[in-house]
Short mmCIF file of C-alpha atoms and ligand atoms in Angstrom, two decimals:
data_model
loop_
_atom_site.label_atom_id
_atom_site.label_comp_id
_atom_site.label_asym_id
_atom_site.label_seq_id
_atom_site.Cartn_x
_atom_site.Cartn_y
_atom_site.Cartn_z
CA MET A 1 8.59 28.71 -8.13
CA MET A 2 7.93 26.13 -10.81
CA ASN A 3 9.84 26.58 -14.00
CA LEU A 4 7.20 26.49 -16.74
CA SER A 5 9.39 26.75 -19.79
CA GLY A 6 12.14 24.19 -19.19
CA PRO A 7 11.94 20.48 -20.00
CA ALA A 8 9.38 18.37 -18.13
CA VAL A 9 12.12 16.11 -16.81
CA ALA A 10 15.86 16.69 -16.68
CA VAL A 11 18.09 13.84 -15.55
CA ARG A 12 21.79 14.35 -14.96
CA ASP A 13 24.28 11.57 -14.34
CA LEU A 14 21.73 9.41 -12.53
CA ARG A 15 23.13 6.34 -10.83
CA VAL A 16 21.00 3.79 -9.00
CA SER A 17 21.98 0.52 -7.36
CA ARG A 18 19.51 -2.23 -6.55
CA GLY A 19 20.28 -5.49 -4.82
CA GLY A 20 24.01 -4.67 -4.78
CA ALA A 21 24.32 -4.10 -8.53
CA GLU A 22 24.40 -0.78 -10.37
CA VAL A 23 21.29 -0.84 -12.54
CA LEU A 24 21.36 2.75 -13.84
CA ARG A 25 24.87 3.81 -14.78
CA GLY A 26 25.03 7.54 -15.18
CA LEU A 27 22.02 8.51 -17.31
CA THR A 28 21.73 12.03 -18.68
CA PHE A 29 18.75 13.16 -20.80
CA GLU A 30 15.81 15.53 -20.97
CA VAL A 31 12.14 14.93 -21.64
CA PRO A 32 10.47 17.77 -23.57
CA ARG A 33 7.00 18.93 -22.59
CA GLY A 34 3.86 18.01 -24.48
CA GLN A 35 5.35 14.94 -26.15
CA VAL A 36 5.18 11.19 -25.83
CA THR A 37 8.63 9.89 -24.95
CA GLY A 38 9.11 6.16 -25.26
CA LEU A 39 11.39 4.28 -22.92
CA LEU A 40 12.54 1.13 -24.64
CA GLY A 41 14.85 -1.70 -23.92
CA PRO A 42 15.06 -5.36 -23.02
CA SER A 43 13.71 -6.82 -19.79
CA GLY A 44 15.87 -5.90 -16.81
CA CYS A 45 17.55 -2.92 -18.51
CA GLY A 46 16.25 -0.47 -15.89
CA LYS A 47 13.05 1.06 -17.32
CA THR A 48 11.02 0.61 -14.13
CA THR A 49 13.91 1.83 -11.98
CA LEU A 50 14.22 4.95 -14.12
CA ILE A 51 10.48 5.68 -13.96
CA ARG A 52 10.51 5.17 -10.19
CA SER A 53 13.42 7.60 -9.92
CA ILE A 54 11.45 10.25 -11.83
CA VAL A 55 8.36 9.69 -9.66
CA GLY A 56 10.60 10.03 -6.61
CA VAL A 57 9.89 6.67 -4.98
CA GLN A 58 13.29 5.14 -5.77
CA ILE A 59 16.31 5.61 -3.52
CA VAL A 60 18.96 6.93 -5.90
CA GLY A 61 22.71 6.70 -5.50
CA SER A 62 23.81 9.95 -7.11
CA GLY A 63 22.87 12.42 -9.81
CA GLU A 64 20.03 14.88 -10.25
CA VAL A 65 16.46 14.34 -11.33
CA THR A 66 14.48 17.53 -11.89
CA VAL A 67 10.77 17.22 -12.60
CA LEU A 68 8.69 20.23 -13.72
CA GLY A 69 11.43 22.44 -12.30
CA ALA A 70 11.57 20.83 -8.85
CA PRO A 71 13.66 17.96 -7.45
CA ALA A 72 11.97 14.57 -8.01
CA GLY A 73 9.79 13.55 -5.10
CA SER A 74 9.07 17.13 -3.93
CA PRO A 75 5.72 17.46 -2.16
CA ALA A 76 4.65 20.08 -4.70
CA LEU A 77 4.92 17.49 -7.48
CA ARG A 78 2.69 14.88 -5.91
CA ARG A 79 -0.51 16.20 -7.47
CA LYS A 80 1.09 17.00 -10.82
CA ILE A 81 2.34 13.53 -11.67
CA GLY A 82 0.27 10.54 -12.72
CA TYR A 83 2.01 7.21 -12.26
CA SER A 84 0.97 3.74 -13.21
CA THR A 85 3.13 0.94 -11.86
CA GLN A 86 4.10 -2.06 -13.97
CA SER A 87 1.92 -4.43 -11.96
CA ALA A 88 -1.60 -3.11 -11.45
CA ALA A 89 -1.89 -1.08 -8.24
CA ILE A 90 -5.56 -1.92 -7.74
CA TYR A 91 -7.35 -3.22 -4.66
CA ARG A 92 -8.60 -6.65 -5.71
CA ASP A 93 -11.37 -6.60 -3.09
CA LEU A 94 -12.92 -3.35 -4.30
CA THR A 95 -14.82 -2.69 -7.50
CA VAL A 96 -13.11 -0.71 -10.24
CA LEU A 97 -15.22 2.36 -9.48
CA GLU A 98 -14.59 2.10 -5.74
CA ASN A 99 -10.87 1.94 -6.50
CA LEU A 100 -11.05 5.01 -8.70
CA ARG A 101 -13.22 6.98 -6.28
CA TYR A 102 -10.84 6.24 -3.43
CA PHE A 103 -7.76 7.27 -5.39
CA ALA A 104 -9.65 10.33 -6.68
CA LYS A 105 -10.27 11.49 -3.10
CA VAL A 106 -6.66 10.82 -2.10
CA LEU A 107 -5.35 12.71 -5.14
CA GLY A 108 -7.83 15.54 -4.69
CA ALA A 109 -9.42 14.97 -8.11
CA GLY A 110 -12.88 16.39 -8.70
CA LYS A 111 -16.17 14.55 -8.43
CA GLY A 112 -17.00 12.65 -11.59
CA ASP A 113 -13.33 12.23 -12.45
CA ALA A 114 -13.54 8.50 -11.69
CA GLU A 115 -16.25 8.04 -14.32
CA ARG A 116 -14.31 10.14 -16.85
CA VAL A 117 -11.08 8.11 -16.62
CA LEU A 118 -13.04 4.85 -16.63
CA GLU A 119 -14.47 5.90 -19.98
CA GLU A 120 -11.06 6.95 -21.28
CA VAL A 121 -9.48 3.55 -20.75
CA GLY A 122 -12.50 1.75 -22.21
CA LEU A 123 -13.69 0.16 -18.99
CA ALA A 124 -17.03 1.93 -18.70
CA GLY A 125 -18.88 -1.40 -18.67
CA ALA A 126 -16.74 -2.90 -15.92
CA GLY A 127 -17.06 -0.26 -13.21
CA ASP A 128 -18.97 -2.53 -10.86
CA ARG A 129 -16.67 -5.52 -11.24
CA LEU A 130 -14.33 -6.48 -8.41
CA GLY A 131 -10.60 -6.12 -9.06
CA SER A 132 -10.22 -9.85 -8.48
CA ALA A 133 -12.70 -10.53 -11.29
CA LEU A 134 -10.82 -8.58 -13.98
CA SER A 135 -8.61 -9.99 -16.71
CA GLY A 136 -4.94 -9.02 -16.78
CA GLY A 137 -5.49 -6.42 -19.48
CA GLN A 138 -8.49 -4.95 -17.67
CA LEU A 139 -6.52 -4.70 -14.43
CA GLY A 140 -3.76 -2.90 -16.28
CA ARG A 141 -6.24 -0.42 -17.72
CA ALA A 142 -7.84 0.16 -14.32
CA SER A 143 -4.38 0.97 -12.99
CA LEU A 144 -3.78 3.29 -15.94
CA ALA A 145 -7.09 5.01 -15.16
CA VAL A 146 -5.79 5.83 -11.66
CA ALA A 147 -2.82 7.59 -13.25
CA LEU A 148 -5.16 9.76 -15.33
CA LEU A 149 -7.13 11.01 -12.30
CA GLY A 150 -6.87 14.71 -11.63
CA SER A 151 -5.50 15.44 -15.11
CA PRO A 152 -1.80 15.52 -14.18
CA GLU A 153 0.76 17.49 -16.20
CA LEU A 154 3.18 14.61 -16.41
CA LEU A 155 2.26 10.96 -16.89
CA LEU A 156 4.71 8.17 -16.17
CA LEU A 157 3.33 4.90 -17.47
CA ASP A 158 5.21 1.67 -16.91
CA GLU A 159 4.25 -0.76 -19.70
CA PRO A 160 0.61 0.37 -19.88
CA THR A 161 -0.27 -1.66 -22.96
CA VAL A 162 1.20 -5.02 -22.00
CA GLY A 163 -1.15 -7.92 -22.65
CA LEU A 164 -3.62 -5.91 -24.74
CA ASP A 165 -4.97 -6.78 -28.16
CA PRO A 166 -4.05 -4.59 -31.16
CA VAL A 167 -7.37 -2.73 -31.16
CA LEU A 168 -7.12 -1.71 -27.49
CA ARG A 169 -3.46 -0.81 -27.90
CA GLN A 170 -4.37 1.43 -30.81
CA ASP A 171 -7.10 3.09 -28.71
CA LEU A 172 -4.73 3.74 -25.84
CA TRP A 173 -2.02 5.16 -28.09
CA ARG A 174 -4.63 7.51 -29.59
CA LEU A 175 -5.47 8.56 -26.04
CA PHE A 176 -1.79 9.19 -25.26
CA GLN A 177 -1.38 11.26 -28.41
CA SER A 178 -4.49 13.33 -27.71
CA LEU A 179 -3.23 13.97 -24.17
CA ALA A 180 0.10 15.16 -25.61
CA GLU A 181 -1.76 17.47 -27.98
CA ARG A 182 -3.39 19.04 -24.92
CA GLY A 183 0.08 19.70 -23.52
CA VAL A 184 0.47 16.72 -21.21
CA THR A 185 3.94 15.17 -21.11
CA LEU A 186 4.04 11.38 -21.27
CA VAL A 187 6.83 8.94 -20.57
CA VAL A 188 5.78 5.44 -21.61
CA SER A 189 7.90 2.35 -21.18
CA SER A 190 7.54 -0.63 -23.43
CA HIS A 191 9.52 -3.41 -24.90
CA VAL A 192 7.33 -3.73 -27.95
CA MET A 193 9.20 -2.02 -30.75
CA ASP A 194 6.15 -1.44 -32.95
CA GLU A 195 4.84 0.92 -30.28
CA ALA A 196 8.04 2.91 -30.55
CA ALA A 197 7.03 4.33 -33.90
CA ARG A 198 4.09 6.10 -32.23
CA CYS A 199 6.32 8.11 -29.89
CA HIS A 200 7.64 11.57 -30.63
CA ARG A 201 10.88 10.58 -29.07
CA LEU A 202 12.63 7.42 -28.01
CA ILE A 203 15.14 6.65 -25.34
CA MET A 204 16.65 3.23 -25.84
CA LEU A 205 18.19 1.68 -22.75
CA ARG A 206 20.45 -1.30 -22.44
CA GLU A 207 21.96 -2.58 -19.21
CA GLY A 208 21.39 0.70 -17.43
CA GLU A 209 22.90 2.89 -20.12
CA ILE A 210 21.39 4.99 -22.88
CA LEU A 211 21.94 3.32 -26.21
CA ALA A 212 20.18 5.93 -28.29
CA ASP A 213 18.06 9.03 -27.76
CA GLY A 214 16.14 10.74 -30.57
CA ALA A 215 13.06 10.80 -32.79
CA PRO A 216 12.10 7.43 -34.33
CA GLY A 217 13.05 8.78 -37.79
CA GLU A 218 16.50 9.84 -36.63
CA LEU A 219 17.18 6.47 -35.07
CA ARG A 220 16.11 4.65 -38.23
CA GLU A 221 18.37 6.89 -40.28
CA ARG A 222 21.32 6.43 -37.96
CA ALA A 223 21.00 2.67 -38.11
CA GLY A 224 20.22 2.72 -41.83
CA THR A 225 17.00 0.70 -41.60
CA VAL A 226 13.25 1.37 -41.64
CA ASP A 227 12.51 -1.21 -38.97
CA LEU A 228 12.96 0.01 -35.37
CA GLU A 229 13.59 -3.45 -34.01
CA GLU A 230 16.33 -3.86 -36.57
CA ALA A 231 17.62 -0.40 -35.67
CA PHE A 232 17.82 -1.38 -31.99
CA LEU A 233 19.81 -4.51 -32.80
CA ARG A 234 22.18 -2.59 -35.09
CA LEU A 235 22.77 0.05 -32.46
CA VAL A 236 23.61 -2.66 -29.94
CA GLU A 237 26.16 -4.10 -32.38
CA GLU A 238 27.57 -0.67 -33.14
CA ARG A 239 28.05 -0.03 -29.43
CA ALA A 240 29.70 -3.43 -28.95
CA GLU A 241 32.13 -2.68 -31.79
CA SER A 242 33.03 0.75 -30.49
CA VAL A 243 33.82 -0.78 -27.11
CA ARG A 244 36.07 -3.39 -28.72
CA MET B 1 -3.03 16.22 7.80
CA SER B 2 -6.11 15.82 5.67
CA PRO B 3 -9.37 14.65 7.25
CA ALA B 4 -10.79 14.02 3.76
CA ILE B 5 -8.08 11.44 3.03
CA THR B 6 -8.42 9.92 6.50
CA PHE B 7 -12.16 9.41 6.09
CA ALA B 8 -11.76 8.17 2.53
CA THR B 9 -9.25 5.59 3.76
CA ALA B 10 -11.50 4.46 6.62
CA GLY B 11 -14.37 4.14 4.13
CA ARG B 12 -12.15 2.16 1.78
CA ILE B 13 -11.21 -0.31 4.54
CA LEU B 14 -14.88 -0.81 5.39
CA ALA B 15 -15.78 -1.23 1.71
CA GLN B 16 -13.07 -3.89 1.35
CA LEU B 17 -14.57 -5.79 4.28
CA ARG B 18 -18.08 -5.36 2.90
CA HIS B 19 -17.02 -7.23 -0.24
CA ASP B 20 -15.46 -9.91 1.90
CA ARG B 21 -18.49 -11.11 3.86
CA ARG B 22 -16.77 -14.25 5.06
CA THR B 23 -13.95 -12.33 6.74
CA LEU B 24 -16.49 -10.00 8.30
CA ALA B 25 -18.47 -12.96 9.63
CA LEU B 26 -15.30 -14.51 11.04
CA LEU B 27 -14.24 -11.21 12.63
CA VAL B 28 -17.45 -10.95 14.59
CA GLY B 29 -18.43 -14.59 14.87
CA VAL B 30 -15.21 -16.25 16.04
CA PRO B 31 -14.76 -14.24 19.26
CA SER B 32 -18.41 -14.78 20.12
CA LEU B 33 -18.05 -18.50 19.53
CA LEU B 34 -14.91 -18.67 21.67
CA MET B 35 -16.66 -16.81 24.46
CA ILE B 36 -19.55 -19.26 24.37
CA LEU B 37 -17.11 -22.18 24.42
CA LEU B 38 -15.23 -20.64 27.34
CA ARG B 39 -18.43 -20.19 29.32
CA TYR B 40 -19.38 -23.86 29.04
CA VAL B 41 -15.84 -25.23 29.34
CA ILE B 42 -15.37 -23.44 32.65
CA ASP B 43 -18.96 -24.01 33.69
CA ASP B 44 -18.45 -21.97 36.85
CA PRO B 45 -20.06 -18.50 36.91
CA ALA B 46 -17.53 -17.01 39.33
CA SER B 47 -14.50 -18.04 37.24
CA PHE B 48 -16.25 -16.94 34.07
CA ASP B 49 -16.85 -13.50 35.60
CA ARG B 50 -13.11 -13.25 36.18
CA LEU B 51 -11.85 -14.67 32.85
CA GLY B 52 -14.55 -13.38 30.51
CA PRO B 53 -13.62 -9.68 30.59
CA THR B 54 -9.95 -10.57 30.15
CA LEU B 55 -10.66 -12.46 26.96
CA LEU B 56 -12.84 -9.59 25.82
CA GLY B 57 -9.63 -7.53 25.87
CA ILE B 58 -7.50 -10.12 24.08
CA PHE B 59 -9.79 -11.02 21.15
CA PRO B 60 -9.87 -7.64 19.46
CA PHE B 61 -6.12 -7.29 20.00
CA VAL B 62 -5.36 -10.58 18.26
CA VAL B 63 -7.84 -10.15 15.46
CA MET B 64 -6.82 -6.60 14.62
CA PHE B 65 -3.14 -7.50 14.73
CA MET B 66 -3.71 -10.17 12.14
CA VAL B 67 -6.08 -8.29 9.88
CA THR B 68 -3.91 -5.17 9.83
CA SER B 69 -0.60 -6.90 9.27
CA ILE B 70 -2.00 -8.85 6.33
CA THR B 71 -3.85 -5.87 4.85
CA THR B 72 -0.71 -3.74 5.02
CA GLN B 73 1.52 -6.47 3.64
CA ARG B 74 -0.93 -6.81 0.75
CA GLU B 75 -0.79 -3.07 0.11
CA ARG B 76 2.96 -3.30 -0.17
CA ALA B 77 2.86 -6.36 -2.43
CA THR B 78 0.23 -5.11 -4.90
CA GLY B 79 1.88 -1.70 -5.25
CA THR B 80 -1.12 0.27 -3.94
CA LEU B 81 1.05 1.55 -1.08
CA GLU B 82 3.73 2.73 -3.51
CA ARG B 83 1.01 4.40 -5.58
CA LEU B 84 -0.44 6.12 -2.49
CA MET B 85 2.96 7.26 -1.25
CA ALA B 86 3.71 8.82 -4.64
CA GLY B 87 0.65 11.02 -4.15
CA PRO B 88 -0.16 13.83 -1.73
CA LEU B 89 -1.29 11.52 1.07
CA GLY B 90 0.48 11.93 4.41
CA LYS B 91 1.53 8.87 6.41
CA PHE B 92 -0.71 9.78 9.32
CA ASP B 93 -3.68 10.32 7.01
CA LEU B 94 -3.32 6.69 6.06
CA LEU B 95 -2.66 5.45 9.60
CA LEU B 96 -5.57 7.36 11.11
CA GLY B 97 -7.78 6.09 8.31
CA TYR B 98 -6.75 2.55 9.21
CA ALA B 99 -7.33 3.26 12.90
CA LEU B 100 -10.79 4.65 12.19
CA GLY B 101 -11.85 1.88 9.82
CA PHE B 102 -10.51 -1.02 11.84
CA GLY B 103 -11.54 0.67 15.09
CA ALA B 104 -15.14 0.71 13.88
CA VAL B 105 -14.95 -3.00 13.10
CA ALA B 106 -13.40 -3.67 16.51
CA ALA B 107 -16.17 -1.72 18.24
CA ALA B 108 -18.79 -3.81 16.44
CA GLN B 109 -16.94 -6.98 17.37
CA VAL B 110 -16.71 -6.00 21.04
CA ALA B 111 -20.35 -4.91 21.12
CA VAL B 112 -21.57 -8.26 19.80
CA VAL B 113 -19.38 -10.36 22.12
CA LEU B 114 -20.29 -8.23 25.10
CA ALA B 115 -24.01 -8.36 24.33
CA ILE B 116 -23.91 -12.16 24.07
CA SER B 117 -21.83 -12.42 27.25
CA LEU B 118 -24.04 -10.15 29.33
CA THR B 119 -27.33 -11.72 28.29
CA TRP B 120 -27.10 -15.34 27.20
CA LEU B 121 -23.87 -16.26 29.03
CA GLY B 122 -24.85 -14.43 32.21
CA LEU B 123 -21.58 -12.57 32.66
CA ASN B 124 -21.68 -10.43 35.80
CA VAL B 125 -19.91 -7.12 35.46
CA ALA B 126 -19.79 -4.88 38.49
CA GLY B 127 -18.16 -2.06 36.56
CA SER B 128 -19.37 0.11 33.73
CA VAL B 129 -19.97 -1.44 30.33
CA GLY B 130 -18.85 1.80 28.68
CA THR B 131 -15.40 1.55 30.23
CA LEU B 132 -15.14 -2.08 29.13
CA VAL B 133 -15.93 -1.12 25.54
CA LEU B 134 -13.46 1.77 25.68
CA VAL B 135 -10.62 -0.43 26.93
CA ALA B 136 -11.47 -3.20 24.46
CA VAL B 137 -11.41 -0.76 21.54
CA LEU B 138 -8.07 0.61 22.80
CA ASP B 139 -6.79 -2.97 22.81
CA SER B 140 -7.90 -3.41 19.23
CA LEU B 141 -6.10 -0.21 18.23
CA LEU B 142 -2.99 -1.53 19.96
CA GLY B 143 -3.25 -4.73 17.93
CA MET B 144 -3.75 -2.69 14.78
CA ALA B 145 -0.77 -0.43 15.41
CA LEU B 146 1.53 -3.36 16.24
CA GLY B 147 0.27 -5.27 13.22
CA LEU B 148 1.11 -2.34 11.01
CA PHE B 149 4.59 -2.10 12.49
CA PHE B 150 5.37 -5.81 12.19
CA SER B 151 4.03 -6.06 8.66
CA ALA B 152 7.05 -4.02 7.59
CA PHE B 153 9.23 -7.00 8.46
CA ALA B 154 7.17 -9.50 6.51
CA ARG B 155 8.09 -9.98 2.87
CA THR B 156 5.17 -12.24 2.13
CA GLU B 157 1.65 -12.74 3.38
CA PHE B 158 2.79 -16.10 4.71
CA GLN B 159 5.40 -14.44 6.92
CA ALA B 160 2.87 -11.86 8.05
CA VAL B 161 0.63 -14.63 9.36
CA GLN B 162 3.57 -16.14 11.26
CA PHE B 163 4.09 -12.91 13.18
CA MET B 164 0.74 -13.37 14.85
CA PRO B 165 1.74 -16.24 17.17
CA ALA B 166 5.23 -14.75 17.58
CA VAL B 167 3.93 -11.43 18.88
CA VAL B 168 0.60 -12.38 20.38
CA LEU B 169 1.15 -15.72 22.14
CA PRO B 170 4.02 -14.69 24.46
CA GLN B 171 2.01 -11.66 25.54
CA SER B 172 -1.08 -13.79 26.10
CA LEU B 173 0.91 -16.29 28.17
CA LEU B 174 2.47 -13.61 30.35
CA CYS B 175 -0.43 -11.17 30.69
CA GLY B 176 -1.85 -12.82 33.79
CA LEU B 177 -4.59 -14.76 32.09
CA ILE B 178 -3.18 -18.20 32.87
CA VAL B 179 -1.10 -17.52 35.97
CA PRO B 180 -1.40 -14.25 37.93
CA ARG B 181 1.56 -12.06 37.07
CA ASP B 182 2.81 -11.73 40.66
CA ALA B 183 2.87 -15.52 40.96
CA MET B 184 5.30 -15.91 38.05
CA ALA B 185 9.10 -16.16 38.32
CA SER B 186 10.46 -12.66 38.78
CA TRP B 187 12.18 -12.50 35.38
CA LEU B 188 8.91 -13.50 33.72
CA GLU B 189 7.07 -10.91 35.77
CA ARG B 190 9.52 -8.25 34.65
CA LEU B 191 9.06 -9.37 31.05
CA SER B 192 5.32 -9.07 31.45
CA ASP B 193 5.84 -5.57 32.89
CA VAL B 194 7.03 -4.32 29.51
CA MET B 195 4.30 -6.01 27.48
CA PRO B 196 1.37 -3.76 26.67
CA LEU B 197 -1.16 -6.59 26.74
CA SER B 198 -0.50 -7.05 30.49
CA TYR B 199 -1.89 -3.58 31.14
CA ALA B 200 -4.73 -4.03 28.71
CA VAL B 201 -5.82 -7.22 30.46
CA GLU B 202 -5.43 -5.66 33.91
CA ALA B 203 -7.55 -2.73 32.79
CA MET B 204 -10.29 -5.04 31.55
CA GLY B 205 -10.29 -6.88 34.87
CA GLU B 206 -10.39 -3.62 36.80
CA ALA B 207 -13.16 -2.17 34.65
CA ALA B 208 -15.22 -5.30 35.20
CA ARG B 209 -14.56 -5.44 38.94
CA THR B 210 -15.67 -1.97 39.96
CA ALA B 211 -17.55 0.99 38.58
CA ASP B 212 -15.01 3.36 40.16
CA LEU B 213 -12.35 4.98 38.06
CA THR B 214 -9.52 3.55 40.18
CA GLY B 215 -5.93 4.73 40.01
CA VAL B 216 -4.84 1.40 38.53
CA LEU B 217 -7.47 1.64 35.79
CA VAL B 218 -6.49 5.19 34.84
CA ARG B 219 -2.80 4.25 34.83
CA ASP B 220 -3.44 1.17 32.69
CA ILE B 221 -5.57 3.07 30.20
CA LEU B 222 -2.89 5.72 29.89
CA ILE B 223 -0.18 3.09 29.38
CA VAL B 224 -2.19 1.28 26.70
CA ALA B 225 -3.04 4.55 24.96
CA GLY B 226 0.65 5.52 25.12
CA CYS B 227 1.61 2.21 23.54
CA VAL B 228 -0.93 2.76 20.77
CA VAL B 229 0.58 6.16 19.98
CA LEU B 230 4.11 4.79 20.16
CA SER B 231 3.31 1.86 17.85
CA LEU B 232 1.58 4.18 15.40
CA VAL B 233 4.68 6.37 15.29
CA LEU B 234 6.83 3.27 14.79
CA GLY B 235 4.38 2.08 12.14
CA ALA B 236 4.59 5.44 10.40
CA ALA B 237 8.37 5.17 10.37
CA THR B 238 8.07 1.93 8.39
CA LEU B 239 6.00 3.61 5.67
CA ARG B 240 8.64 4.94 3.33
CA ARG B 241 8.13 7.26 0.40
CA ARG B 242 11.34 6.06 -1.19
CA THR B 243 12.38 2.44 -1.33
CA GLY B 244 15.36 0.62 -2.83
N1 ATP C 301 13.50 -4.92 -5.78
C1 ATP C 301 14.66 -5.19 -6.40
N2 ATP C 301 15.73 -5.61 -5.68
C2 ATP C 301 16.90 -5.89 -6.28
N3 ATP C 301 17.12 -5.76 -7.59
C3 ATP C 301 16.10 -5.35 -8.36
C4 ATP C 301 14.83 -5.04 -7.81
N4 ATP C 301 14.02 -4.67 -8.80
C5 ATP C 301 14.74 -4.74 -9.92
N5 ATP C 301 16.00 -5.14 -9.68
C6 ATP C 301 17.07 -5.32 -10.67
O1 ATP C 301 17.30 -4.07 -11.29
C7 ATP C 301 17.49 -4.22 -12.69
C8 ATP C 301 16.55 -3.29 -13.43
O2 ATP C 301 15.23 -3.68 -13.15
P1 ATP C 301 13.97 -2.93 -13.75
O3 ATP C 301 12.77 -3.45 -13.05
O4 ATP C 301 14.20 -1.47 -13.69
O5 ATP C 301 14.00 -3.44 -15.26
P2 ATP C 301 12.94 -3.20 -16.42
O6 ATP C 301 13.68 -2.60 -17.58
O7 ATP C 301 11.77 -2.45 -15.93
O8 ATP C 301 12.53 -4.69 -16.81
P3 ATP C 301 11.12 -5.26 -17.35
O9 ATP C 301 11.02 -4.90 -18.78
O10 ATP C 301 11.28 -6.75 -17.18
O11 ATP C 301 10.06 -4.69 -16.50
C9 ATP C 301 17.28 -5.70 -13.01
O12 ATP C 301 18.52 -6.27 -13.25
C10 ATP C 301 16.64 -6.26 -11.77
O13 ATP C 301 17.12 -7.56 -11.54
MG1 MG C 302 9.85 -2.90 -15.65
#
């Protein structure tokens, strides 16, 4: 039975090694339902690895990852999770619509869902373009559209707004917030700090460990600054001092 | 098992080829061209009657090996495979979709080469054309299944291409095309005994030689079909839901 009241994601003491090095070093946190949770941190800190662990496609060393009440990667979860990978998972030799229709069939999404998600990511005019003829930002949005197919309960988006102009970024963040208002849980990774302010909650990672976990306001208060980028840097220093 | 996903995948493969007209033209045109060359290089109807059917069994094997190993390697590299494996699709849904899509292309390829051979090139076939097509399509499925398996060991598209000569050429040398198998050194003959292409080529020769369903033909068809199933199972084992 699915647990409908608990957190969307519960991670306990998660450890993952890749290429011989431990890249996630004992993470413990929860992701509440119906919110946008931001996953922030410098390049190489383990954001993608963490998202892959929640999706259930990453071989993990130890620890527990529970998603919508079931262990990560359970067959029952496969239709409930939308996932967009960091590099666009789009067939370059198919048109955008052909891509979406194929993934819609595989994911068991209804007819017309491809057109709906195309509209949602602002690509309605590019449906007949081949994947190989899209710009980087358009490819990224096409890949994001795949994640939205079938209206999943939980969305895991790995840097969905990278390479987009401010107007498009704003549009996508509005989309994320409206999805959250409808009860969808979103986990969005980014290393752009100005996007952090739009999240309900932030998890800041550094070198495979959680540096901070809380609402943007709380983190600003803790670091004694209004700027989140500044807050991140201060928290890093604070951590370094406490280790010393 | 989901027939809907299998058919969607087969349709997707065909759509990808439809957008890539040049590849499609090469797939069908190159074997035909080689057959025409062979006919005039040999310039002896009796020898052509013996060699022609054999080549008809090797072409689809080689071509499908290459096309499948590169297609699959590309799916791994662009992340579409990871995206598919995170969803409800079963491994065999994907594999059967591949088999159906590429099998259709192979059937078209064989039909064109056979039509040209039987009319313009004056190939004499004592056996049934239906059996020839059946064996040739089985050969193509064998190439496809082996291509899928070997693509798992290629990290780049470049490596995937290199597997073609490594897997295909030794089998072509030993299959009895150049020197009859029983005329080879005994260790080579034994080596050729465990290579599926030997049986595929023998079956093509047998199907061309007589219209009877001989014991050798039935045995060879069963062996090739068994190898297809075995390679598909091996191929399925290389499709992992979780990776490092
Ligand atoms: N396939 C891999 N094999 C070996 N090591 C890997 C692999 N992928 C990532 N790593 C290592 O794991 C660590 C975490 O990588 P990860 O991709 O999770 O970082 P990230 O926070 O998503 O970075 P970015 O912001 O650049 O996308 C890095 O140190 C990286 O070098
Ligand atoms: Mg990443």
